[in-house]
Amino acid sequence: RYIRTNIKRDMTTNIVTDTNAIAKSNDDDLIMCNYLVEQMKLEKNRDALRKCHFEFNIISKKFPPQKNEYKFIYGKLGEKALISMFQNIGINSLDLDMQHKIGSEYKNDIQMNNTRFSIKVKLNDKGDVIMINCKSKKDHNLDDINTIVVVINSGLIYVIPKTFNTDNYLKRDAGSISYKSKLFTHIKKNNPEYIYKFPDLLQEEIDKVNETIEVDIYNQIFDEHIKQ
């Protein structure tokens, strides 16, 4: 089955209190995942989602992820675009990195109610999605991660509840754990209800995207903040 049940019994104590709590957490997270997709699909939210689509296209033009200097900026701006969109459609979202004076959140990026999500942004359907960099911790898993993946060029948002059995689509190496690109093909075929398609951009938005050029980030930072 595609849905994984994470409920386990402690064989030494036979106590199920903790697993009941886990089951409730899983249920709450699944409800939130379904709610997000439902809200994005509402006609009244169409303009907010189109605006979000436009912002992602501008991000990809100004800060192309093919260049190393933009990889962090590109992903963080994508998080902010999603948070702004969710706020605009009435879903309060918390940027978890804002809770840290130093560093950032380990696995998750945003929180809505009690549900946390990891946000990933891809330019196209090709390539794996790095979920965790493993250099600073010994034990790593994705069992407790709900994921939102935005694929800009195809205009898709994948909402992946943590109860999905993604084990066959994990790639582990010395430095990271990733979702294989085959996972998204699997979701398209078997769980399309967890995919949202952005509305098409207006012609003036398309024209603006086409006119957008890359930001020369290092020279801009130096000229505006360093140069005397």
PDB file of C-alpha atoms in Angstrom:
ATOM      1  CA  ARG A   1       0.000   0.000   0.000  1.00  0.00           C
ATOM      2  CA  TYR A   2       1.092   3.591  -0.561  1.00  0.00           C
ATOM      3  CA  ILE A   3       0.023   4.846   2.873  1.00  0.00           C
ATOM      4  CA  ARG A   4       2.406   3.816   5.631  1.00  0.00           C
ATOM      5  CA  THR A   5       1.103   3.227   9.147  1.00  0.00           C
ATOM      6  CA  ASN A   6       3.690   4.368  11.661  1.00  0.00           C
ATOM      7  CA  ILE A   7       1.857   2.914  14.666  1.00  0.00           C
ATOM      8  CA  LYS A   8       3.994   0.604  16.791  1.00  0.00           C
ATOM      9  CA  ARG A   9       3.592  -1.107  20.146  1.00  0.00           C
ATOM     10  CA  ASP A  10       6.336  -1.035  22.770  1.00  0.00           C
ATOM     11  CA  MET A  11       6.899  -4.787  23.204  1.00  0.00           C
ATOM     12  CA  THR A  12       8.603  -4.332  26.593  1.00  0.00           C
ATOM     13  CA  THR A  13       5.758  -2.421  28.258  1.00  0.00           C
ATOM     14  CA  ASN A  14       2.807  -3.134  25.972  1.00  0.00           C
ATOM     15  CA  ILE A  15       1.840   0.541  26.416  1.00  0.00           C
ATOM     16  CA  VAL A  16       0.172   2.161  23.433  1.00  0.00           C
ATOM     17  CA  THR A  17      -0.261   5.708  24.739  1.00  0.00           C
ATOM     18  CA  ASP A  18       2.634   7.111  22.746  1.00  0.00           C
ATOM     19  CA  THR A  19       1.602   5.352  19.560  1.00  0.00           C
ATOM     20  CA  ASN A  20      -1.901   6.712  19.949  1.00  0.00           C
ATOM     21  CA  ALA A  21      -0.373  10.172  20.104  1.00  0.00           C
ATOM     22  CA  ILE A  22       1.635   9.401  16.979  1.00  0.00           C
ATOM     23  CA  ALA A  23      -1.496   8.176  15.225  1.00  0.00           C
ATOM     24  CA  LYS A  24      -3.324  11.386  16.159  1.00  0.00           C
ATOM     25  CA  SER A  25      -0.401  13.454  14.919  1.00  0.00           C
ATOM     26  CA  ASN A  26      -0.412  11.541  11.643  1.00  0.00           C
ATOM     27  CA  ASP A  27      -4.160  12.072  11.290  1.00  0.00           C
ATOM     28  CA  ASP A  28      -3.850  15.791  12.002  1.00  0.00           C
ATOM     29  CA  ASP A  29      -1.025  16.154   9.496  1.00  0.00           C
ATOM     30  CA  LEU A  30      -2.967  14.262   6.812  1.00  0.00           C
ATOM     31  CA  ILE A  31      -6.002  16.480   7.437  1.00  0.00           C
ATOM     32  CA  MET A  32      -3.806  19.570   7.029  1.00  0.00           C
ATOM     33  CA  CYS A  33      -2.249  18.245   3.816  1.00  0.00           C
ATOM     34  CA  ASN A  34      -5.696  17.597   2.363  1.00  0.00           C
ATOM     35  CA  TYR A  35      -6.887  21.009   3.540  1.00  0.00           C
ATOM     36  CA  LEU A  36      -3.990  22.788   1.826  1.00  0.00           C
ATOM     37  CA  VAL A  37      -4.749  21.177  -1.524  1.00  0.00           C
ATOM     38  CA  GLU A  38      -8.474  21.858  -1.169  1.00  0.00           C
ATOM     39  CA  GLN A  39      -7.895  25.526  -0.353  1.00  0.00           C
ATOM     40  CA  MET A  40      -5.477  26.023  -3.237  1.00  0.00           C
ATOM     41  CA  LYS A  41      -8.049  24.583  -5.651  1.00  0.00           C
ATOM     42  CA  LEU A  42     -10.821  26.979  -4.603  1.00  0.00           C
ATOM     43  CA  GLU A  43     -11.805  29.420  -7.349  1.00  0.00           C
ATOM     44  CA  LYS A  44     -11.758  32.361  -4.888  1.00  0.00           C
ATOM     45  CA  ASN A  45      -8.025  31.711  -4.316  1.00  0.00           C
ATOM     46  CA  ARG A  46      -7.109  31.517  -7.991  1.00  0.00           C
ATOM     47  CA  ASP A  47      -5.601  35.030  -8.186  1.00  0.00           C
ATOM     48  CA  ALA A  48      -3.429  34.438  -5.103  1.00  0.00           C
ATOM     49  CA  LEU A  49      -2.114  31.190  -6.607  1.00  0.00           C
ATOM     50  CA  ARG A  50      -1.436  32.833  -9.976  1.00  0.00           C
ATOM     51  CA  LYS A  51       0.495  35.582  -8.184  1.00  0.00           C
ATOM     52  CA  CYS A  52       2.515  32.897  -6.385  1.00  0.00           C
ATOM     53  CA  HIS A  53       3.226  31.189  -9.718  1.00  0.00           C
ATOM     54  CA  PHE A  54       4.435  34.507 -11.097  1.00  0.00           C
ATOM     55  CA  GLU A  55       6.706  35.070  -8.101  1.00  0.00           C
ATOM     56  CA  PHE A  56       8.303  31.640  -8.509  1.00  0.00           C
ATOM     57  CA  ASN A  57       9.036  32.376 -12.160  1.00  0.00           C
ATOM     58  CA  ILE A  58      10.625  35.703 -11.230  1.00  0.00           C
ATOM     59  CA  ILE A  59      12.740  33.962  -8.576  1.00  0.00           C
ATOM     60  CA  SER A  60      14.005  31.417 -11.108  1.00  0.00           C
ATOM     61  CA  LYS A  61      14.957  34.199 -13.526  1.00  0.00           C
ATOM     62  CA  LYS A  62      16.641  36.526 -11.026  1.00  0.00           C
ATOM     63  CA  PHE A  63      18.378  33.767  -9.032  1.00  0.00           C
ATOM     64  CA  PRO A  64      18.856  30.751 -11.354  1.00  0.00           C
ATOM     65  CA  PRO A  65      19.546  27.669  -9.196  1.00  0.00           C
ATOM     66  CA  GLN A  66      22.082  26.324 -11.676  1.00  0.00           C
ATOM     67  CA  LYS A  67      24.600  28.685 -10.076  1.00  0.00           C
ATOM     68  CA  ASN A  68      25.957  27.757  -6.662  1.00  0.00           C
ATOM     69  CA  GLU A  69      25.738  31.278  -5.265  1.00  0.00           C
ATOM     70  CA  TYR A  70      21.964  31.258  -5.731  1.00  0.00           C
ATOM     71  CA  LYS A  71      21.060  27.832  -4.355  1.00  0.00           C
ATOM     72  CA  PHE A  72      20.276  28.974  -0.819  1.00  0.00           C
ATOM     73  CA  ILE A  73      18.708  32.285  -1.893  1.00  0.00           C
ATOM     74  CA  TYR A  74      16.525  30.524  -4.471  1.00  0.00           C
ATOM     75  CA  GLY A  75      15.136  28.034  -1.957  1.00  0.00           C
ATOM     76  CA  LYS A  76      14.571  30.601   0.787  1.00  0.00           C
ATOM     77  CA  LEU A  77      12.762  32.988  -1.538  1.00  0.00           C
ATOM     78  CA  GLY A  78      10.590  30.063  -2.621  1.00  0.00           C
ATOM     79  CA  GLU A  79       9.656  29.436   1.015  1.00  0.00           C
ATOM     80  CA  LYS A  80       8.704  33.088   1.407  1.00  0.00           C
ATOM     81  CA  ALA A  81       6.576  33.002  -1.747  1.00  0.00           C
ATOM     82  CA  LEU A  82       4.666  29.995  -0.389  1.00  0.00           C
ATOM     83  CA  ILE A  83       4.229  31.530   3.066  1.00  0.00           C
ATOM     84  CA  SER A  84       2.910  34.730   1.478  1.00  0.00           C
ATOM     85  CA  MET A  85       0.474  32.753  -0.673  1.00  0.00           C
ATOM     86  CA  PHE A  86      -0.813  30.693   2.250  1.00  0.00           C
ATOM     87  CA  GLN A  87      -1.313  33.872   4.275  1.00  0.00           C
ATOM     88  CA  ASN A  88      -3.201  35.426   1.356  1.00  0.00           C
ATOM     89  CA  ILE A  89      -5.647  32.499   1.232  1.00  0.00           C
ATOM     90  CA  GLY A  90      -6.219  32.588   4.983  1.00  0.00           C
ATOM     91  CA  ILE A  91      -3.780  29.945   6.253  1.00  0.00           C
ATOM     92  CA  ASN A  92      -1.444  31.242   8.948  1.00  0.00           C
ATOM     93  CA  SER A  93       2.099  30.062   8.315  1.00  0.00           C
ATOM     94  CA  LEU A  94       5.162  30.355  10.523  1.00  0.00           C
ATOM     95  CA  ASP A  95       8.695  30.541   9.110  1.00  0.00           C
ATOM     96  CA  LEU A  96      10.522  28.176  11.461  1.00  0.00           C
ATOM     97  CA  ASP A  97      13.932  29.634  10.658  1.00  0.00           C
ATOM     98  CA  MET A  98      12.774  32.842  12.343  1.00  0.00           C
ATOM     99  CA  GLN A  99      12.811  30.924  15.640  1.00  0.00           C
ATOM    100  CA  HIS A 100      16.609  30.596  15.438  1.00  0.00           C
ATOM    101  CA  LYS A 101      19.048  33.413  16.131  1.00  0.00           C
ATOM    102  CA  ILE A 102      21.839  31.226  14.763  1.00  0.00           C
ATOM    103  CA  GLY A 103      21.471  28.600  12.043  1.00  0.00           C
ATOM    104  CA  SER A 104      18.197  27.252  10.733  1.00  0.00           C
ATOM    105  CA  GLU A 105      15.605  24.540  11.306  1.00  0.00           C
ATOM    106  CA  TYR A 106      17.005  21.017  10.780  1.00  0.00           C
ATOM    107  CA  LYS A 107      14.248  19.289   8.787  1.00  0.00           C
ATOM    108  CA  ASN A 108      11.234  21.560   8.473  1.00  0.00           C
ATOM    109  CA  ASP A 109      10.742  25.051   7.103  1.00  0.00           C
ATOM    110  CA  ILE A 110       7.208  26.202   7.927  1.00  0.00           C
ATOM    111  CA  GLN A 111       4.437  25.373  10.380  1.00  0.00           C
ATOM    112  CA  MET A 112       0.664  25.626   9.918  1.00  0.00           C
ATOM    113  CA  ASN A 113      -1.333  24.904  13.076  1.00  0.00           C
ATOM    114  CA  ASN A 114       0.591  21.987  14.588  1.00  0.00           C
ATOM    115  CA  THR A 115       1.760  20.590  11.252  1.00  0.00           C
ATOM    116  CA  ARG A 116       5.274  21.206  10.019  1.00  0.00           C
ATOM    117  CA  PHE A 117       6.432  21.035   6.417  1.00  0.00           C
ATOM    118  CA  SER A 118       9.708  20.818   4.594  1.00  0.00           C
ATOM    119  CA  ILE A 119       9.644  23.075   1.521  1.00  0.00           C
ATOM    120  CA  LYS A 120      11.591  22.172  -1.608  1.00  0.00           C
ATOM    121  CA  VAL A 121      11.756  24.095  -4.877  1.00  0.00           C
ATOM    122  CA  LYS A 122      12.769  22.526  -8.189  1.00  0.00           C
ATOM    123  CA  LEU A 123      13.157  24.178 -11.562  1.00  0.00           C
ATOM    124  CA  ASN A 124      12.001  21.114 -13.504  1.00  0.00           C
ATOM    125  CA  ASP A 125      10.934  17.489 -13.076  1.00  0.00           C
ATOM    126  CA  LYS A 126      14.426  16.075 -13.536  1.00  0.00           C
ATOM    127  CA  GLY A 127      16.825  15.256 -10.747  1.00  0.00           C
ATOM    128  CA  ASP A 128      16.521  14.135  -7.143  1.00  0.00           C
ATOM    129  CA  VAL A 129      15.340  16.368  -4.301  1.00  0.00           C
ATOM    130  CA  ILE A 130      17.802  16.635  -1.411  1.00  0.00           C
ATOM    131  CA  MET A 131      15.773  16.461   1.801  1.00  0.00           C
ATOM    132  CA  ILE A 132      18.464  16.354   4.504  1.00  0.00           C
ATOM    133  CA  ASN A 133      22.157  17.129   4.532  1.00  0.00           C
ATOM    134  CA  CYS A 134      23.671  14.540   6.860  1.00  0.00           C
ATOM    135  CA  LYS A 135      27.011  16.045   7.821  1.00  0.00           C
ATOM    136  CA  SER A 136      26.102  17.224  11.316  1.00  0.00           C
ATOM    137  CA  LYS A 137      23.991  14.357  12.709  1.00  0.00           C
ATOM    138  CA  LYS A 138      24.470  10.590  12.922  1.00  0.00           C
ATOM    139  CA  ASP A 139      20.911   9.290  12.582  1.00  0.00           C
ATOM    140  CA  HIS A 140      18.643  10.557   9.825  1.00  0.00           C
ATOM    141  CA  ASN A 141      15.222   9.638   8.505  1.00  0.00           C
ATOM    142  CA  LEU A 142      12.270  11.237   6.739  1.00  0.00           C
ATOM    143  CA  ASP A 143       9.553   9.431   8.712  1.00  0.00           C
ATOM    144  CA  ASP A 144       8.302  12.589  10.415  1.00  0.00           C
ATOM    145  CA  ILE A 145       8.473  14.987   7.457  1.00  0.00           C
ATOM    146  CA  ASN A 146       5.509  16.362   5.532  1.00  0.00           C
ATOM    147  CA  THR A 147       6.805  17.848   2.295  1.00  0.00           C
ATOM    148  CA  ILE A 148       5.706  20.494  -0.171  1.00  0.00           C
ATOM    149  CA  VAL A 149       7.608  20.432  -3.468  1.00  0.00           C
ATOM    150  CA  VAL A 150       7.177  23.205  -6.038  1.00  0.00           C
ATOM    151  CA  VAL A 151       8.238  22.430  -9.626  1.00  0.00           C
ATOM    152  CA  ILE A 152       8.411  25.814 -11.333  1.00  0.00           C
ATOM    153  CA  ASN A 153       8.625  24.963 -15.041  1.00  0.00           C
ATOM    154  CA  SER A 154       5.724  22.506 -14.895  1.00  0.00           C
ATOM    155  CA  GLY A 155       3.724  24.756 -12.541  1.00  0.00           C
ATOM    156  CA  LEU A 156       3.024  22.003 -10.022  1.00  0.00           C
ATOM    157  CA  ILE A 157       2.874  21.787  -6.231  1.00  0.00           C
ATOM    158  CA  TYR A 158       3.194  18.323  -4.671  1.00  0.00           C
ATOM    159  CA  VAL A 159       1.928  17.936  -1.105  1.00  0.00           C
ATOM    160  CA  ILE A 160       3.433  14.758   0.370  1.00  0.00           C
ATOM    161  CA  PRO A 161       2.090  13.687   3.798  1.00  0.00           C
ATOM    162  CA  LYS A 162       4.527  11.933   6.109  1.00  0.00           C
ATOM    163  CA  THR A 163       2.209   8.883   6.096  1.00  0.00           C
ATOM    164  CA  PHE A 164       3.077   8.231   2.442  1.00  0.00           C
ATOM    165  CA  ASN A 165       5.376   5.242   2.069  1.00  0.00           C
ATOM    166  CA  THR A 166       8.314   6.787   0.240  1.00  0.00           C
ATOM    167  CA  ASP A 167      10.876   4.143   1.235  1.00  0.00           C
ATOM    168  CA  ASN A 168      11.288   2.849  -2.333  1.00  0.00           C
ATOM    169  CA  TYR A 169      12.067   6.346  -3.536  1.00  0.00           C
ATOM    170  CA  LEU A 170      14.806   7.297  -1.078  1.00  0.00           C
ATOM    171  CA  LYS A 171      18.410   7.758  -2.086  1.00  0.00           C
ATOM    172  CA  ARG A 172      21.025   7.749   0.661  1.00  0.00           C
ATOM    173  CA  ASP A 173      24.667   8.654   0.359  1.00  0.00           C
ATOM    174  CA  ALA A 174      27.374   9.868   2.709  1.00  0.00           C
ATOM    175  CA  GLY A 175      26.210  13.469   2.590  1.00  0.00           C
ATOM    176  CA  SER A 176      22.445  13.491   2.133  1.00  0.00           C
ATOM    177  CA  ILE A 177      19.072  11.774   1.910  1.00  0.00           C
ATOM    178  CA  SER A 178      17.073  12.562  -1.221  1.00  0.00           C
ATOM    179  CA  TYR A 179      13.766  11.760  -2.852  1.00  0.00           C
ATOM    180  CA  LYS A 180      14.300  10.198  -6.271  1.00  0.00           C
ATOM    181  CA  SER A 181      12.559  11.910  -9.167  1.00  0.00           C
ATOM    182  CA  LYS A 182      10.593   8.682  -9.697  1.00  0.00           C
ATOM    183  CA  LEU A 183       8.571   9.552  -6.577  1.00  0.00           C
ATOM    184  CA  PHE A 184       6.842  12.366  -8.444  1.00  0.00           C
ATOM    185  CA  THR A 185       6.017  10.090 -11.364  1.00  0.00           C
ATOM    186  CA  HIS A 186       4.535   7.666  -8.853  1.00  0.00           C
ATOM    187  CA  ILE A 187       2.412  10.377  -7.234  1.00  0.00           C
ATOM    188  CA  LYS A 188       1.157  11.560 -10.629  1.00  0.00           C
ATOM    189  CA  LYS A 189       0.035   8.030 -11.442  1.00  0.00           C
ATOM    190  CA  ASN A 190      -1.327   6.886  -8.076  1.00  0.00           C
ATOM    191  CA  ASN A 191      -2.145   9.961  -5.960  1.00  0.00           C
ATOM    192  CA  PRO A 192      -2.890  12.903  -8.276  1.00  0.00           C
ATOM    193  CA  GLU A 193      -5.188  14.357  -5.599  1.00  0.00           C
ATOM    194  CA  TYR A 194      -2.010  15.553  -3.835  1.00  0.00           C
ATOM    195  CA  ILE A 195      -0.893  17.622  -6.817  1.00  0.00           C
ATOM    196  CA  TYR A 196      -1.953  21.199  -7.454  1.00  0.00           C
ATOM    197  CA  LYS A 197      -1.549  22.862 -10.858  1.00  0.00           C
ATOM    198  CA  PHE A 198      -0.883  26.619 -10.822  1.00  0.00           C
ATOM    199  CA  PRO A 199      -3.175  28.824 -12.926  1.00  0.00           C
ATOM    200  CA  ASP A 200      -1.634  30.093 -16.170  1.00  0.00           C
ATOM    201  CA  LEU A 201       0.064  33.474 -15.998  1.00  0.00           C
ATOM    202  CA  LEU A 202      -1.512  36.528 -17.587  1.00  0.00           C
ATOM    203  CA  GLN A 203       0.150  37.788 -20.774  1.00  0.00           C
ATOM    204  CA  GLU A 204       1.597  40.837 -19.009  1.00  0.00           C
ATOM    205  CA  GLU A 205       3.091  38.534 -16.369  1.00  0.00           C
ATOM    206  CA  ILE A 206       4.613  36.322 -19.062  1.00  0.00           C
ATOM    207  CA  ASP A 207       6.110  39.395 -20.706  1.00  0.00           C
ATOM    208  CA  LYS A 208       7.590  40.570 -17.401  1.00  0.00           C
ATOM    209  CA  VAL A 209       9.101  37.128 -16.720  1.00  0.00           C
ATOM    210  CA  ASN A 210      10.657  37.120 -20.196  1.00  0.00           C
ATOM    211  CA  GLU A 211      12.134  40.575 -19.567  1.00  0.00           C
ATOM    212  CA  THR A 212      13.558  39.638 -16.161  1.00  0.00           C
ATOM    213  CA  ILE A 213      17.328  39.265 -15.986  1.00  0.00           C
ATOM    214  CA  GLU A 214      19.639  37.610 -13.501  1.00  0.00           C
ATOM    215  CA  VAL A 215      20.765  39.564 -10.456  1.00  0.00           C
ATOM    216  CA  ASP A 216      24.524  40.090 -10.250  1.00  0.00           C
ATOM    217  CA  ILE A 217      24.345  39.345  -6.556  1.00  0.00           C
ATOM    218  CA  TYR A 218      27.978  39.785  -5.521  1.00  0.00           C
ATOM    219  CA  ASN A 219      28.492  43.100  -7.297  1.00  0.00           C
ATOM    220  CA  GLN A 220      25.124  44.366  -6.077  1.00  0.00           C
ATOM    221  CA  ILE A 221      25.897  43.495  -2.454  1.00  0.00           C
ATOM    222  CA  PHE A 222      29.357  45.034  -2.709  1.00  0.00           C
ATOM    223  CA  ASP A 223      28.125  48.244  -4.367  1.00  0.00           C
ATOM    224  CA  GLU A 224      25.168  48.729  -2.021  1.00  0.00           C
ATOM    225  CA  HIS A 225      26.570  47.544   1.299  1.00  0.00           C
ATOM    226  CA  ILE A 226      30.380  47.470   1.236  1.00  0.00           C
ATOM    227  CA  LYS A 227      31.861  49.905  -1.261  1.00  0.00           C
ATOM    228  CA  GLN A 228      33.044  53.171   0.284  1.00  0.00           C
TER     229      GLN A 228
END
